[in-house]
Amino acid sequence: MLKKIILLGMMGSGKTTIGKALSKKIQLDFYDTDQIIEKECKLKIKRIFEKYGEQYFRKKEEKITLKILSYNKSSVISLGGGAFLNKKIQKQILKKTVSIWLKPNFKTIYDRCKKSNRRPLIKNNCDLKLDLKKLIKERYPFYSKANLTITLNKTPKFISMNIIKRLKKIINL
Ligand code: S3P
């Protein structure tokens, strides 16, 4: 059976790190949509936003994510934080994958975003707390459509093991 496991959630929720650890444990291919966009554009996401704007990035994100979702291959796929808000992407994910919302607490998200300088939606002079809260308010209703929600604030290894335990109850791993 084809297994596509999607990790979604806010920036700083650990999608890439946990996706990598999980894919290794269950021996599936791993795709990270942001990394593929960067490779294809030969630019970091931050530069893509600066040079071409967010709309351009969102179009690329849609194209690349839909392409990966169409592969006839089992895999673990980590999305960028905004990808699941795209209607076409969301429809495909809800139709043919097992989706997992990584939902650490606000402090974890805030601390990780504060440390990072590679995220274009986080401006140096912004009120990070306020901006994240706004994004959360807008996005959580979408993220909550995922099949599983993981609210642990633990290590990637621990979270991967917990995901596997929960996945085993709903699919053949
Ligand atoms: C975005 C999150 C980023 C990246 C881009 C936009 C968002 O990915 O796709 O900067 O809209 O939340 P991460 O969630 O991996 O940081």
Coordinates of C-alpha atoms and ligand atoms in Angstrom, one line a residue:
M1 CA 0.0 0.0 0.0
L2 CA 1.2 3.5 -0.8
K3 CA 2.0 5.5 2.3
K4 CA 2.5 9.2 2.2
I5 CA 3.1 10.8 5.6
I6 CA 2.9 14.6 5.7
L7 CA 4.3 16.8 8.4
L8 CA 2.7 20.2 8.7
G9 CA 2.6 23.0 11.2
M10 CA 4.0 26.4 12.1
M11 CA 7.5 27.6 11.4
G12 CA 9.7 26.2 14.1
S13 CA 7.5 23.2 14.9
G14 CA 10.3 20.8 13.8
K15 CA 8.9 19.5 10.6
T16 CA 12.2 19.1 8.8
T17 CA 14.1 17.6 11.7
I18 CA 11.4 15.2 12.8
G19 CA 10.6 14.3 9.2
K20 CA 14.2 13.3 8.6
A21 CA 14.3 11.2 11.8
L22 CA 10.9 9.6 11.1
S23 CA 11.8 8.7 7.5
K24 CA 15.0 7.1 8.6
K25 CA 13.3 5.0 11.3
I26 CA 10.5 3.7 8.9
Q27 CA 12.9 3.6 5.9
L28 CA 10.9 5.8 3.6
D29 CA 12.2 8.5 1.2
F30 CA 12.2 12.0 2.7
Y31 CA 11.2 15.2 0.9
D32 CA 11.3 18.7 2.3
T33 CA 9.4 21.1 0.0
D34 CA 11.4 24.1 1.1
Q35 CA 14.7 22.4 0.4
I36 CA 13.5 21.3 -3.1
I37 CA 12.3 24.9 -3.9
E38 CA 15.8 26.2 -2.8
K39 CA 17.5 23.6 -5.0
E40 CA 15.4 24.3 -8.0
C41 CA 15.7 28.1 -7.7
K42 CA 19.3 27.9 -6.6
L43 CA 18.4 30.5 -3.9
K44 CA 17.6 30.4 -0.2
I45 CA 13.9 30.9 0.6
K46 CA 14.7 34.3 2.1
R47 CA 16.3 35.4 -1.1
I48 CA 13.4 34.1 -3.2
F49 CA 11.1 36.3 -1.1
E50 CA 13.4 39.3 -1.4
K51 CA 14.0 38.9 -5.2
Y52 CA 10.6 37.8 -6.5
G53 CA 8.1 38.3 -3.7
E54 CA 5.9 35.9 -1.7
Q55 CA 3.4 35.3 -4.5
Y56 CA 6.2 33.9 -6.7
F57 CA 7.3 31.6 -3.8
R58 CA 3.7 30.4 -3.2
K59 CA 3.3 29.4 -6.9
K60 CA 6.6 27.5 -6.8
E61 CA 5.5 25.9 -3.5
E62 CA 2.2 24.8 -5.0
K63 CA 3.8 23.4 -8.1
I64 CA 6.5 21.5 -6.3
T65 CA 4.3 20.2 -3.5
L66 CA 1.7 18.9 -5.9
K67 CA 4.4 17.2 -7.9
I68 CA 5.8 15.4 -4.9
L69 CA 2.3 14.4 -3.8
S70 CA 1.7 12.9 -7.2
Y71 CA 4.7 10.5 -7.0
N72 CA 3.7 6.8 -6.9
K73 CA 6.0 6.2 -4.0
S74 CA 5.7 5.9 -0.3
S75 CA 7.5 8.8 1.5
V76 CA 7.6 11.3 4.4
I77 CA 7.1 14.8 3.3
S78 CA 7.7 18.0 5.4
L79 CA 5.9 21.1 4.2
G80 CA 6.7 24.8 4.6
G81 CA 4.5 26.4 7.3
G82 CA 2.1 28.1 4.7
A83 CA 1.7 25.3 2.2
F84 CA -1.3 23.6 3.8
L85 CA -3.3 26.8 3.5
N86 CA -3.2 26.4 -0.3
K87 CA -6.6 24.8 -1.3
K88 CA -5.2 22.5 -4.0
I89 CA -2.4 21.2 -1.7
Q90 CA -4.8 20.8 1.2
K91 CA -7.3 18.8 -1.0
Q92 CA -4.7 16.4 -2.2
I93 CA -3.2 15.9 1.3
L94 CA -6.6 15.2 2.9
K95 CA -7.5 12.9 0.1
K96 CA -4.5 10.7 -0.2
T97 CA -2.1 11.0 2.7
V98 CA -1.8 10.6 6.5
S99 CA -1.3 14.1 7.8
I100 CA 0.4 15.0 11.0
W101 CA 0.2 18.4 12.7
L102 CA 3.3 19.1 14.8
K103 CA 2.0 21.4 17.4
P104 CA 4.6 22.3 20.1
N105 CA 3.7 25.0 22.6
F106 CA 3.9 28.7 21.8
K107 CA 7.2 29.1 23.7
T108 CA 9.0 26.5 21.7
I109 CA 7.8 28.0 18.4
Y110 CA 8.7 31.5 19.6
D111 CA 12.2 30.5 20.8
R112 CA 13.1 28.7 17.6
C113 CA 11.8 31.5 15.4
K114 CA 13.6 34.1 17.5
K115 CA 16.9 32.3 17.0
S116 CA 16.4 31.9 13.2
N117 CA 17.3 34.5 10.6
R118 CA 16.4 32.5 7.6
R119 CA 12.6 33.0 7.7
P120 CA 11.3 35.8 5.5
L121 CA 8.0 36.1 7.4
I122 CA 10.0 37.1 10.4
K123 CA 11.3 40.6 10.1
N124 CA 14.1 41.9 12.3
N125 CA 12.1 44.9 13.5
C126 CA 8.8 43.1 14.0
D127 CA 6.9 42.2 17.2
L128 CA 7.6 38.5 16.8
K129 CA 5.1 37.5 19.5
L130 CA 2.3 39.4 17.9
D131 CA 3.1 38.3 14.4
L132 CA 3.3 34.6 15.4
K133 CA 0.0 34.9 17.3
K134 CA -1.6 36.4 14.2
L135 CA -0.3 33.6 12.0
I136 CA -1.4 31.0 14.6
K137 CA -4.9 32.4 14.7
E138 CA -5.2 32.3 11.0
R139 CA -3.6 28.9 10.5
Y140 CA -4.6 26.6 13.3
P141 CA -8.1 26.1 12.0
F142 CA -6.5 24.7 8.8
Y143 CA -3.8 22.6 10.6
S144 CA -6.5 21.1 12.8
K145 CA -7.8 19.2 9.8
A146 CA -4.8 16.9 9.9
N147 CA -5.3 13.2 10.8
L148 CA -3.0 13.3 13.9
T149 CA -1.9 16.1 16.2
I150 CA 1.3 15.9 18.2
T151 CA 1.6 18.3 21.0
L152 CA 4.8 17.0 22.6
N153 CA 7.7 19.3 23.4
K154 CA 10.3 16.6 23.3
T155 CA 13.3 15.6 21.3
P156 CA 12.9 14.7 17.6
K157 CA 13.8 11.1 18.4
F158 CA 11.1 10.8 21.1
I159 CA 8.5 12.5 18.8
S160 CA 9.3 10.2 15.9
M161 CA 8.8 7.2 18.1
N162 CA 5.5 8.6 19.3
I163 CA 4.4 9.2 15.7
I164 CA 5.3 5.7 14.7
K165 CA 3.3 4.3 17.7
R166 CA 0.3 6.4 16.6
L167 CA 0.7 5.6 12.9
K168 CA 0.7 1.9 13.6
K169 CA -2.8 2.2 14.9
I170 CA -4.1 3.6 11.6
I171 CA -1.8 2.3 8.8
N172 CA 0.4 -0.7 8.1
L173 CA 3.9 0.5 8.7
Ligands
S3P1 C1 6.7 29.8 5.7 C2 7.4 28.9 6.3 C3 8.8 28.5 5.9 C4 8.9 28.7 4.4 C5 8.6 30.1 4.1 C6 7.1 30.4 4.4 C7 5.3 30.1 6.2 O1 9.0 27.1 6.2 O2 8.1 27.8 3.6 O3 9.5 30.9 4.7 O4 4.5 30.7 5.5 O5 5.1 29.8 7.4 P1 9.2 26.5 7.7 O6 7.8 26.2 8.2 O7 9.9 25.2 7.4 O8 9.9 27.5 8.4

